[in-house]
Coordinates of C-alpha atoms and ligand atoms in Angstrom, one line a residue:
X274 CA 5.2 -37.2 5.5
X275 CA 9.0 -35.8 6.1
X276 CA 9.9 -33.7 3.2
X277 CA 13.4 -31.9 2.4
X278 CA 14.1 -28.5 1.5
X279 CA 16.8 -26.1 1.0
X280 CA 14.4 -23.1 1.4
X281 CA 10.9 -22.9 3.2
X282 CA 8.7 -19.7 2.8
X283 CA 5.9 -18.8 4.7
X284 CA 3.3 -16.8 3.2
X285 CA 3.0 -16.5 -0.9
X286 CA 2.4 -12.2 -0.7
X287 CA 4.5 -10.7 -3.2
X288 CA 7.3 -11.2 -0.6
X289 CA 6.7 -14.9 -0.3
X290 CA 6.1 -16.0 -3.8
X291 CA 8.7 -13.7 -5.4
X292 CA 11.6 -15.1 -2.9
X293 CA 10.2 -18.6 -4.1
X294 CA 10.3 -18.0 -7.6
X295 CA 13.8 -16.6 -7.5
X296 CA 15.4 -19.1 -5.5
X297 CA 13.8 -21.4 -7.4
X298 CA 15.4 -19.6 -10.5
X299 CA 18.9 -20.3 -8.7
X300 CA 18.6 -23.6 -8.2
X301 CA 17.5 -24.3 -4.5
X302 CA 14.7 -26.3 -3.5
X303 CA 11.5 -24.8 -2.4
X304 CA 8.9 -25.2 -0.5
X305 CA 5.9 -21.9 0.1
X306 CA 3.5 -22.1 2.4
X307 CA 0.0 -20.3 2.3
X308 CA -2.9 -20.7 4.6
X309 CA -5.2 -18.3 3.0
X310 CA -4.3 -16.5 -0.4
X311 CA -1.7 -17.1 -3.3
X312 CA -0.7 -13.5 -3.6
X313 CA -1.3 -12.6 0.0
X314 CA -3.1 -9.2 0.7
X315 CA -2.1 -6.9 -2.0
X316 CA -3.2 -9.4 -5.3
X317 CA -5.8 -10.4 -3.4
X318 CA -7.2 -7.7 -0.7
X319 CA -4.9 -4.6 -1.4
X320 CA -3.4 -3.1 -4.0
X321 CA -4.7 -4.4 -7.1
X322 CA -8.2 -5.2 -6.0
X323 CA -8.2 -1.4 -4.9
X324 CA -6.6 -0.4 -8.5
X325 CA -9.7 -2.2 -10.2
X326 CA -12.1 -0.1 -8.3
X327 CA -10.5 3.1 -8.8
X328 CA -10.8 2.4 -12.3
X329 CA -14.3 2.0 -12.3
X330 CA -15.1 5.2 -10.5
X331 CA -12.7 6.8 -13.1
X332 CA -14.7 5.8 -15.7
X333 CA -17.8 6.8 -13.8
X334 CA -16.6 9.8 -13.3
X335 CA -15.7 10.3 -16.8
X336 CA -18.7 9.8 -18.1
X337 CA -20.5 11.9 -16.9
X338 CA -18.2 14.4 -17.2
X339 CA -18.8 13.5 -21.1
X340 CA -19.6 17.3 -22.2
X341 CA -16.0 18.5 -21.3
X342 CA -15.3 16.4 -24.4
X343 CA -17.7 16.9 -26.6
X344 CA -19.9 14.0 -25.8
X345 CA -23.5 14.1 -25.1
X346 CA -24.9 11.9 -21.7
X347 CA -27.7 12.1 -20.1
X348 CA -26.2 11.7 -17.3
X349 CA -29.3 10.5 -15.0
X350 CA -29.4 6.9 -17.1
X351 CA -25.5 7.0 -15.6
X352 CA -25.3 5.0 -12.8
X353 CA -22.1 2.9 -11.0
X354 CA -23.4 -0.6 -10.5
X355 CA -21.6 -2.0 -7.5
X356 CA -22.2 -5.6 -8.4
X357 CA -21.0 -5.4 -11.9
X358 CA -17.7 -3.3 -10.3
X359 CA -17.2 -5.6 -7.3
X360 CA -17.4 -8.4 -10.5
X361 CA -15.1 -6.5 -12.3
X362 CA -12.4 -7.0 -9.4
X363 CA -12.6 -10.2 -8.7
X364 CA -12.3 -11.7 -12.1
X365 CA -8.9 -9.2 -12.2
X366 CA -7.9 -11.2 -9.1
X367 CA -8.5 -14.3 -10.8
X368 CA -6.8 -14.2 -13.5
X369 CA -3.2 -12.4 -11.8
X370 CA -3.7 -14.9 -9.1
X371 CA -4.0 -17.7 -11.4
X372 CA -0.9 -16.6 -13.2
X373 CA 1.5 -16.5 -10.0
X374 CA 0.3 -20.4 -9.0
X375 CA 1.6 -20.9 -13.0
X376 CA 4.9 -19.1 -12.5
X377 CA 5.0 -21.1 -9.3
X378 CA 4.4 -24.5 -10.8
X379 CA 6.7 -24.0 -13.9
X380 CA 9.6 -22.9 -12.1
X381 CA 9.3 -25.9 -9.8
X382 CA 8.3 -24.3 -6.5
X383 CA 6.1 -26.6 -3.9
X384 CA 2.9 -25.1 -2.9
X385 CA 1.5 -26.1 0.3
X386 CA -1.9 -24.9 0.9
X387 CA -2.2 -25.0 4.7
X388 CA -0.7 -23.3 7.7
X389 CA 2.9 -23.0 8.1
X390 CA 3.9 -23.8 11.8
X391 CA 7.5 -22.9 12.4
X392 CA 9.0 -25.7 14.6
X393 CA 12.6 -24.9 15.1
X394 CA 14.8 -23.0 12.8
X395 CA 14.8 -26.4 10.6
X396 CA 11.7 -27.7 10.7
X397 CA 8.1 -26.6 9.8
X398 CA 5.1 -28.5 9.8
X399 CA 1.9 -28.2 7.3
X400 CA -0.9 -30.3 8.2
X401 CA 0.7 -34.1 8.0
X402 CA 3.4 -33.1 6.4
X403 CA 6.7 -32.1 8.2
X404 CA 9.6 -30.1 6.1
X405 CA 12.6 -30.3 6.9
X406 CA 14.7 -27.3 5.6
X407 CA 18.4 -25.5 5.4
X408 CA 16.4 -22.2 5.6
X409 CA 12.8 -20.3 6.6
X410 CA 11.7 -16.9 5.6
X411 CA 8.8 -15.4 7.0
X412 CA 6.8 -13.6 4.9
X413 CA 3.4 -13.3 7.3
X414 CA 2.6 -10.4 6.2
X415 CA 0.8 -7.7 8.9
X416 CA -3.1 -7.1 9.5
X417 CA -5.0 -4.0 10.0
X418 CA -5.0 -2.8 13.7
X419 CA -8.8 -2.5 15.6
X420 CA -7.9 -0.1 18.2
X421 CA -9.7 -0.1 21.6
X422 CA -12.3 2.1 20.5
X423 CA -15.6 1.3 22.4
X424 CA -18.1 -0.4 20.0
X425 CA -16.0 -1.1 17.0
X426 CA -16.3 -4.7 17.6
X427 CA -19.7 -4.7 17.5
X428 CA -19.5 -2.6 14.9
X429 CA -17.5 -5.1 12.9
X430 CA -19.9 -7.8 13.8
X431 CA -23.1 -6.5 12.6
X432 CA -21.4 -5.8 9.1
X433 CA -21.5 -1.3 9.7
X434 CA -17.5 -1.1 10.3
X435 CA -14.8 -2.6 7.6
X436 CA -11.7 -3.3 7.0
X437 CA -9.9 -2.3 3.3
X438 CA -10.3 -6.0 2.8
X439 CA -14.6 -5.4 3.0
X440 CA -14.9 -2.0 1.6
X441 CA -13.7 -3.5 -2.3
X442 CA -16.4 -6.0 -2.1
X443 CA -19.5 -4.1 -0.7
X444 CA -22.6 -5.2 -2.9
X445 CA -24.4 -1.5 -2.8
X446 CA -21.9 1.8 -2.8
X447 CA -23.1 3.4 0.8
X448 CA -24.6 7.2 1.0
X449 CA -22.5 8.2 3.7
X450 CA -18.8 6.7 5.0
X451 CA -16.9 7.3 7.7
X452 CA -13.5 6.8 7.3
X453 CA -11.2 6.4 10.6
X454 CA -7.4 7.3 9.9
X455 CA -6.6 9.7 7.0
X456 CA -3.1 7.3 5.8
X457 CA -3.1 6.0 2.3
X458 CA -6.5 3.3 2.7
X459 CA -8.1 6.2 3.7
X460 CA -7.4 8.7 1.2
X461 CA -7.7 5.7 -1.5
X462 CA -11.1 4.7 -0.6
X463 CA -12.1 8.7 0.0
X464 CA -11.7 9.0 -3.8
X465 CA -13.0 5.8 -4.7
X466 CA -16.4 6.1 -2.9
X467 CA -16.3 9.9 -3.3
X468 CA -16.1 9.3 -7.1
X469 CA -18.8 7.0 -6.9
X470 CA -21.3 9.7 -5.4
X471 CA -20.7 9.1 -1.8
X472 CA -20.4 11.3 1.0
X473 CA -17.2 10.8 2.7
X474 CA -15.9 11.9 5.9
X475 CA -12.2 11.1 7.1
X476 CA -11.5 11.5 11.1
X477 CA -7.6 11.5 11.2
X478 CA -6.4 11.4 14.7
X479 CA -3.3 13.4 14.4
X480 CA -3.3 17.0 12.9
X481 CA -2.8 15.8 8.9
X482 CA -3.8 13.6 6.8
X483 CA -0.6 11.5 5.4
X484 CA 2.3 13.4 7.4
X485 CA 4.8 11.6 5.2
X486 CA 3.4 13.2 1.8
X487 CA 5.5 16.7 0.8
X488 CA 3.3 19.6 2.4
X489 CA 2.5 21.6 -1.3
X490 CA 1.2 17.9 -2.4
X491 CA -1.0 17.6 0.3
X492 CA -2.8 20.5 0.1
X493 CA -3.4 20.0 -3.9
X494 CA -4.6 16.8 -2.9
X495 CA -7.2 18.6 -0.3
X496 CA -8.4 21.0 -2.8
X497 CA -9.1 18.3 -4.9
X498 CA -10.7 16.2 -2.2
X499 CA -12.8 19.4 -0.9
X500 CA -14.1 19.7 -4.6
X501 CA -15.0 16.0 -4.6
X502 CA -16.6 17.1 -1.2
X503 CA -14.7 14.8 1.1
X504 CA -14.8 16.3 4.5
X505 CA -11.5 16.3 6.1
X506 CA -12.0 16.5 10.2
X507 CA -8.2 16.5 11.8
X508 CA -7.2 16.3 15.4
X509 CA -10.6 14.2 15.9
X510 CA -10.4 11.7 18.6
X511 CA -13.2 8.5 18.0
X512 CA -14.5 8.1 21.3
X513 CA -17.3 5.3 21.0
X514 CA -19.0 3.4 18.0
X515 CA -22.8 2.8 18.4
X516 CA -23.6 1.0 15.3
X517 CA -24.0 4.0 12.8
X518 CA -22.9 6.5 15.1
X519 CA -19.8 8.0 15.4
X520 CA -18.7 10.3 18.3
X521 CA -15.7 12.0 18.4
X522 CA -13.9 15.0 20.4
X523 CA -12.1 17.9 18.6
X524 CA -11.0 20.4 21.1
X525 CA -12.7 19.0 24.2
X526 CA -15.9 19.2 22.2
X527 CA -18.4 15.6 21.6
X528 CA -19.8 15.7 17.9
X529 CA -22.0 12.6 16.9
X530 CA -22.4 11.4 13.4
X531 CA -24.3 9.1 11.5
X532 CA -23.1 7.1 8.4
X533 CA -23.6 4.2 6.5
X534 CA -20.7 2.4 6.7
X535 CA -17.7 2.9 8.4
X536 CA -13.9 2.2 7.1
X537 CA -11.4 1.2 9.5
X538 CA -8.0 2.4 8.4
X539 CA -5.4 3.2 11.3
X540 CA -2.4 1.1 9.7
X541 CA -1.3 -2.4 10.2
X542 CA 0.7 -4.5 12.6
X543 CA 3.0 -7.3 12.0
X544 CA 2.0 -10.6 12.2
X545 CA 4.5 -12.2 14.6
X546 CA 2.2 -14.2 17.2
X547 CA 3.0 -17.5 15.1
X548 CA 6.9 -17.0 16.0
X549 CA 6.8 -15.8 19.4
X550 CA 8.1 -19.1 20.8
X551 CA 11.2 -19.0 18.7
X552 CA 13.3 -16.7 20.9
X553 CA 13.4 -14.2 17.5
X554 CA 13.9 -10.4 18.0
X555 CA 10.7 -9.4 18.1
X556 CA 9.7 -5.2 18.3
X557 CA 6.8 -3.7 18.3
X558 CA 7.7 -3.2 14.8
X559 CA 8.2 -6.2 13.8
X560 CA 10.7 -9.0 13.0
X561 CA 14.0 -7.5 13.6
X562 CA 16.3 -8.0 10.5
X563 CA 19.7 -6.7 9.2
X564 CA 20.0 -5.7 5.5
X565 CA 20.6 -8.8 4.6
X566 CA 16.9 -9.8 6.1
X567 CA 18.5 -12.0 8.7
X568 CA 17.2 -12.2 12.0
X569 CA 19.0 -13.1 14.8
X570 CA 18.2 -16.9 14.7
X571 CA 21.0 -18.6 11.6
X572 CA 19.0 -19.8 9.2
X573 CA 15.8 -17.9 9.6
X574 CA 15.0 -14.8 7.6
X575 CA 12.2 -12.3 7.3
X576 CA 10.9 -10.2 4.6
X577 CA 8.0 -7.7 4.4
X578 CA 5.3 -6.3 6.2
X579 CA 6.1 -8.9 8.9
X580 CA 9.3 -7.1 9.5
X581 CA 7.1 -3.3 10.1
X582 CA 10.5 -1.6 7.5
X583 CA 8.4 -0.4 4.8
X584 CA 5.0 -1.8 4.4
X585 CA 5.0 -1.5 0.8
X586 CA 4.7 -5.1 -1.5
X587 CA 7.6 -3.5 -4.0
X588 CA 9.2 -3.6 -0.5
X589 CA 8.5 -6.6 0.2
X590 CA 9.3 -8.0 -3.3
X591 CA 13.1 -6.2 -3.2
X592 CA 13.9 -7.9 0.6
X593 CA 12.9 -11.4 -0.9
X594 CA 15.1 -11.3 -3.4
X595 CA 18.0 -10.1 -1.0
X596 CA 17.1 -12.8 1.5
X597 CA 17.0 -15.3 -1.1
X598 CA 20.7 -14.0 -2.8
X599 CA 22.0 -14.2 0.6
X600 CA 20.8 -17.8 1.2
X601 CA 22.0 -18.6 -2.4
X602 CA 25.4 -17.1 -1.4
X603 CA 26.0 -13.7 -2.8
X604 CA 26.2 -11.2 -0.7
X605 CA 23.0 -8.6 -1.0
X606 CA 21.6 -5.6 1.2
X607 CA 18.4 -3.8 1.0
X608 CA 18.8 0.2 0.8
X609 CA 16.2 1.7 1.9
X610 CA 17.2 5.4 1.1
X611 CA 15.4 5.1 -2.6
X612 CA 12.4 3.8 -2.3
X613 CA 9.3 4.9 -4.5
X614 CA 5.7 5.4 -3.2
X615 CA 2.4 5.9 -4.8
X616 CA -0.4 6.6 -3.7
X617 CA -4.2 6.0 -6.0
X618 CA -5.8 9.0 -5.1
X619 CA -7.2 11.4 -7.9
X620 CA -5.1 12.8 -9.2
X621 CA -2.6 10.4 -8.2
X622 CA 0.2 10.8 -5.8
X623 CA 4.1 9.7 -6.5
X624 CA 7.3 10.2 -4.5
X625 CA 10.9 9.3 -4.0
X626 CA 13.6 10.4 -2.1
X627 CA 13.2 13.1 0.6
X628 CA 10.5 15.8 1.2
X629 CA 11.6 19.8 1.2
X630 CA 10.7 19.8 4.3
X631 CA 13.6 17.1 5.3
X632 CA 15.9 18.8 3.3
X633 CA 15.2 22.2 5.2
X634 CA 15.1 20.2 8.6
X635 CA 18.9 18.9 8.1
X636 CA 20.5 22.3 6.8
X637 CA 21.2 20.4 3.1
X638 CA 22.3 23.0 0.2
X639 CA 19.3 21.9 -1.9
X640 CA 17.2 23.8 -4.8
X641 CA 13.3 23.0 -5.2
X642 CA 12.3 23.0 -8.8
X643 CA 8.5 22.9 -10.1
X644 CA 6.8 22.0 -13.1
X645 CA 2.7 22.5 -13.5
X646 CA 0.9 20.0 -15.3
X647 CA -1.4 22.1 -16.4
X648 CA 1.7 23.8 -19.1
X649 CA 1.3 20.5 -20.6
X650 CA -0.3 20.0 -23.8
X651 CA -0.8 16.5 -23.5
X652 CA -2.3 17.1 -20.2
X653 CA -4.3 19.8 -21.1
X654 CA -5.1 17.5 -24.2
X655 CA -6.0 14.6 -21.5
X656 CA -8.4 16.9 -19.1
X657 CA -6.1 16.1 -15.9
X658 CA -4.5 19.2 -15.8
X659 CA -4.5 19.4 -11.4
X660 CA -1.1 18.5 -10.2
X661 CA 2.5 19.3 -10.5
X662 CA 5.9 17.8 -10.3
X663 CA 8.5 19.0 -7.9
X664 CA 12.0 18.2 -7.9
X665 CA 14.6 18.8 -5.2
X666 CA 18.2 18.8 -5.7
X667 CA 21.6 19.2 -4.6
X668 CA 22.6 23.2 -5.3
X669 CA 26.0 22.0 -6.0
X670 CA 26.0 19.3 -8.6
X671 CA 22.8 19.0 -9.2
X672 CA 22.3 15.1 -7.9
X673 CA 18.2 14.3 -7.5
X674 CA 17.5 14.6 -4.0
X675 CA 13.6 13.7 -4.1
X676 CA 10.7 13.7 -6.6
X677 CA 7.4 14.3 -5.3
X678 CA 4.5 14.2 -8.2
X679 CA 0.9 14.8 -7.9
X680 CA -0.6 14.8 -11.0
X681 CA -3.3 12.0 -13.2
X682 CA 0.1 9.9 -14.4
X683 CA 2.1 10.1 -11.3
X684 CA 2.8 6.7 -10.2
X685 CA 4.2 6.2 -14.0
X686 CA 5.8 9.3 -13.8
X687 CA 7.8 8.6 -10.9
X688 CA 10.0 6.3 -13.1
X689 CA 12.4 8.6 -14.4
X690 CA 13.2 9.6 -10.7
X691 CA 13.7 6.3 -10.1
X692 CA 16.3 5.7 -12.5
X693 CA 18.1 8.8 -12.2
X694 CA 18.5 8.4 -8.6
X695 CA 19.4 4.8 -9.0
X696 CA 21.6 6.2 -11.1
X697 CA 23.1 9.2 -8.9
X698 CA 22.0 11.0 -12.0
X699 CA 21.7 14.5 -11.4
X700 CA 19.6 17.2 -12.8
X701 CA 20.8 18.3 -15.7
X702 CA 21.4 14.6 -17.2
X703 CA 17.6 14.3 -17.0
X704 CA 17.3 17.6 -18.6
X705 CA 19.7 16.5 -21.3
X706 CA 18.2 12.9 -22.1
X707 CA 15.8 13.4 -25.1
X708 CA 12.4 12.7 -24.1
Ligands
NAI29 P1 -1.3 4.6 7.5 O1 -0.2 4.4 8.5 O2 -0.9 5.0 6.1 O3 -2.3 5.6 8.0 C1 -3.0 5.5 9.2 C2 -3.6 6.8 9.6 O4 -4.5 6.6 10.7 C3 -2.6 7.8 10.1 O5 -2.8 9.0 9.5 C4 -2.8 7.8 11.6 O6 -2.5 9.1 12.2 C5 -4.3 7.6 11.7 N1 -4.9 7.1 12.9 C6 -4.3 6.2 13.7 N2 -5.1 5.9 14.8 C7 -6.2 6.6 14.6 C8 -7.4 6.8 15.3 N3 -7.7 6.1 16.4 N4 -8.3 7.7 14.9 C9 -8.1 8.4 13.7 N5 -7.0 8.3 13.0 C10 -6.1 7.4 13.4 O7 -2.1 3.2 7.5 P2 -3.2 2.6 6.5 O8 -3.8 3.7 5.7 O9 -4.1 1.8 7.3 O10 -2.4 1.7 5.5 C11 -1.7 0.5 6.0 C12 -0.5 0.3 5.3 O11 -0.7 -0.1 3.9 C13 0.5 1.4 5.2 O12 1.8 1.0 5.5 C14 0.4 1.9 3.8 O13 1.6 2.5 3.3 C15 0.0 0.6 3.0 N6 -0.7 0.9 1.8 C16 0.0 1.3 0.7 C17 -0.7 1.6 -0.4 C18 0.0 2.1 -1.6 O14 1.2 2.0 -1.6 N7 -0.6 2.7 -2.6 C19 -2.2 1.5 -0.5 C20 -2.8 1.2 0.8 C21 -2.1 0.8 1.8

């Protein structure tokens, strides 16, 4: 059946369903397509599925760390019951997924549950139905990459290697994991399974784990992960997967080990092999887009992961709303220069802005301040006393430059940075504000 639009969206991640909500909200027409999940990969596979489970090893961990406040366990009846957790998760998903198709409905957006083929920059087809539309924004999304590493496929097959999107549903929590590619799944699920009791060991390819994190964060983030017992091995080179078995070099040198489970986490690529025939800019990146989210086809946009910017869903979220103003006609560009990041780990991780070591590497007048949680009483009250905050600034005037926290609150922390740089508040109006 021929259908008219003024916007088509493809994919309903939290790029896809929050363009379609707002342009909704301004009064176009909508139509979203999803073939798989309302709330793409982070309400579904990502980010909030992985936020239930960290809160279940928390309170694992809490408990029977009881005695450090004053409670009696017996800690040997303790025991994390994957099930029950994996449970846990999905009725979380449920019930936020269930909540976007409601925000969908009521605002008067279109859900088609199918597979979006893009046509021509005016028509798309799902299933029988053909839609016609002024506009298409591609919100695909990326997938995690499976590099050509000898016996990963098998691997994958007989049910020893995962993806992020396996490793938050396993039904028993594994002895030993391997995780390949020290980025943020893999320090996420290093302190969710290390929290449960397993022993975890990341191979990271390059000579760090996250490069992008400040240097003094990462390294309180490995002493925590070395008391949790997480082995780090950097510079290590997978070689083969036999089932189990992991080899890899490190300085010319073959180690085997033998795990449980392994977790595949080298990063993600864009999911552009649906748009190929549309003569769009396509990079190994990504979508190419403007700040506007244009590509270089009129009329066809892209947002998210799909365009390899940021692969964050706040990210995402921001460049649909952009796209969608733009259609609407306002005039909006992304900026990319203040973007927060978090990371779940324990303690967690929060940052905006740049890194010291940026602000060293192009010759900027810039001041580091620090703050240790520990000289808080409400931390010391809490018992998350590892961590600090670190501020860098302009030496002139003060203006916040980049806040990098590591600390049990961080990613709520990070706020205030936020706003101030949002701002172009400067140092000393955050010291003045009463908090
Ligand atoms: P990533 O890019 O963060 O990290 C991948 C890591 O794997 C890098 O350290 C890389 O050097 C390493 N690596 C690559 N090939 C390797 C190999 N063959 N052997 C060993 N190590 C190898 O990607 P990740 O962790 O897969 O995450 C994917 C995306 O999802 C990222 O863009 C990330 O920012 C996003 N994400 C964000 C979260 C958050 O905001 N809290 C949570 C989870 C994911």
């Amino acid at each position: 059946m021929m259908k008219n639009y003024d916007i088509d969206i493809d994919g309903a991640g939290p790029g896809g369903y929050v363009a379609a909500i707002k342009a909704a909200q301004l009064g176009a027409k909508v139509a979203l397509i999803e073939k798989e999940y309302i709330g793409g990969v982070c309400l579904n596979i990502g980010c909030i599925p992985t936020k239930s489970l960290i809160k279940s090893a928390k309170v694992y961990k809490d408990i029977i760390n009881g005695d450090n406040y004053g409670i009696d366990v017996d800690v040997s009846s303790v025991k994390p019951n994957m099930k029950k957790i994996v449970n846990r998760k999905n009725g979380i998903v449920n019930k936020l997924t269930s909540g976007v198709k409601f925000l969908l409905e009521k605002n008067g957006v279109k859900v088609f549950n199918g597979y979006g083929s893009v046509k021509d920059n005016n028509t798309v087809i799902v299933g029988e139905d053909i839609l016609t539309t002024e506009n298409i924004i591609i919100a695909t999304g990326a997938s995690p990459i499976i590099p050509p590493i000898p016996g990963v496929k098998e691997a994958y097959s007989n049910n020893v290697l995962m993806t992020s999107k396996e490793a938050l549903s396993l039904s028993e929590i594994p002895q030993k994991l391997a995780i390949i590619g020290g980025g943020v799944i893999g320090i996420e699920f290093a302190s969710i399974y290390s929290n449960l009791g397993t022993e975890v060991t990341i191979l990271e390819r390059l000579d760090n784990i996250l490069v992008n994190v400040d240097d003094e964060i990462r390294d309180t983030l490995l002493k925590t992960l070395k008391k949790n017992k997480v082995k780090i091995i950097t510079k290590a080179n997978v070689s083969s997967i036999n089932d189990k078995e992991i080899t890899y070099q490190l300085e010319g040198k073959d180690t085997l080990i033998k795990v449980d489970k392994i977790l595949l986490a080298v990063g993600m690529k864009p999911n552009v092999e649906d748009f190929k025939h549309l003569n769009l800019d396509i990079t190994k990146q990504g979508i190419n887009v403007n700040d506007k989210m244009e590509t270089n086809i009129k009329g066809i946009y892209a947002i998210g992961d799909v365009t390899g910017k940021i692969m964050l869903a706040h990210v995402a979220s921001s460049q649909g709303i952009v796209a969608v103003e733009n259609i609407m006609g306002k005039v909006k560009q992304m900026d990319y220069s203040k973007i927060p990041s978090c990371i779940y780990g324990y303690p967690e991780i929060a940052m905006i802005g740049i890194t010291e070591q940026t602000a060293k590497n192009q010759n900027l007048d810039y001041k580091v301040s620090k703050f240790p949680v520990a000289a808080s009483g409400k931390a010391l009250a809490d018992g998350e006393f590892e961590g600090f905050i670190k501020i860098i600034v302009d030496k002139e005037y003060g203006e916040l430059l980049g806040m990098h926290i590591i600390a049990s609150n961080a990613t709520e922390l990070i706020s205030e940075g936020i706003m101030t740089m949002e701002l172009e508040g400067t140092v000393f109006d955050m010291a003045k504000a009463v908090h």
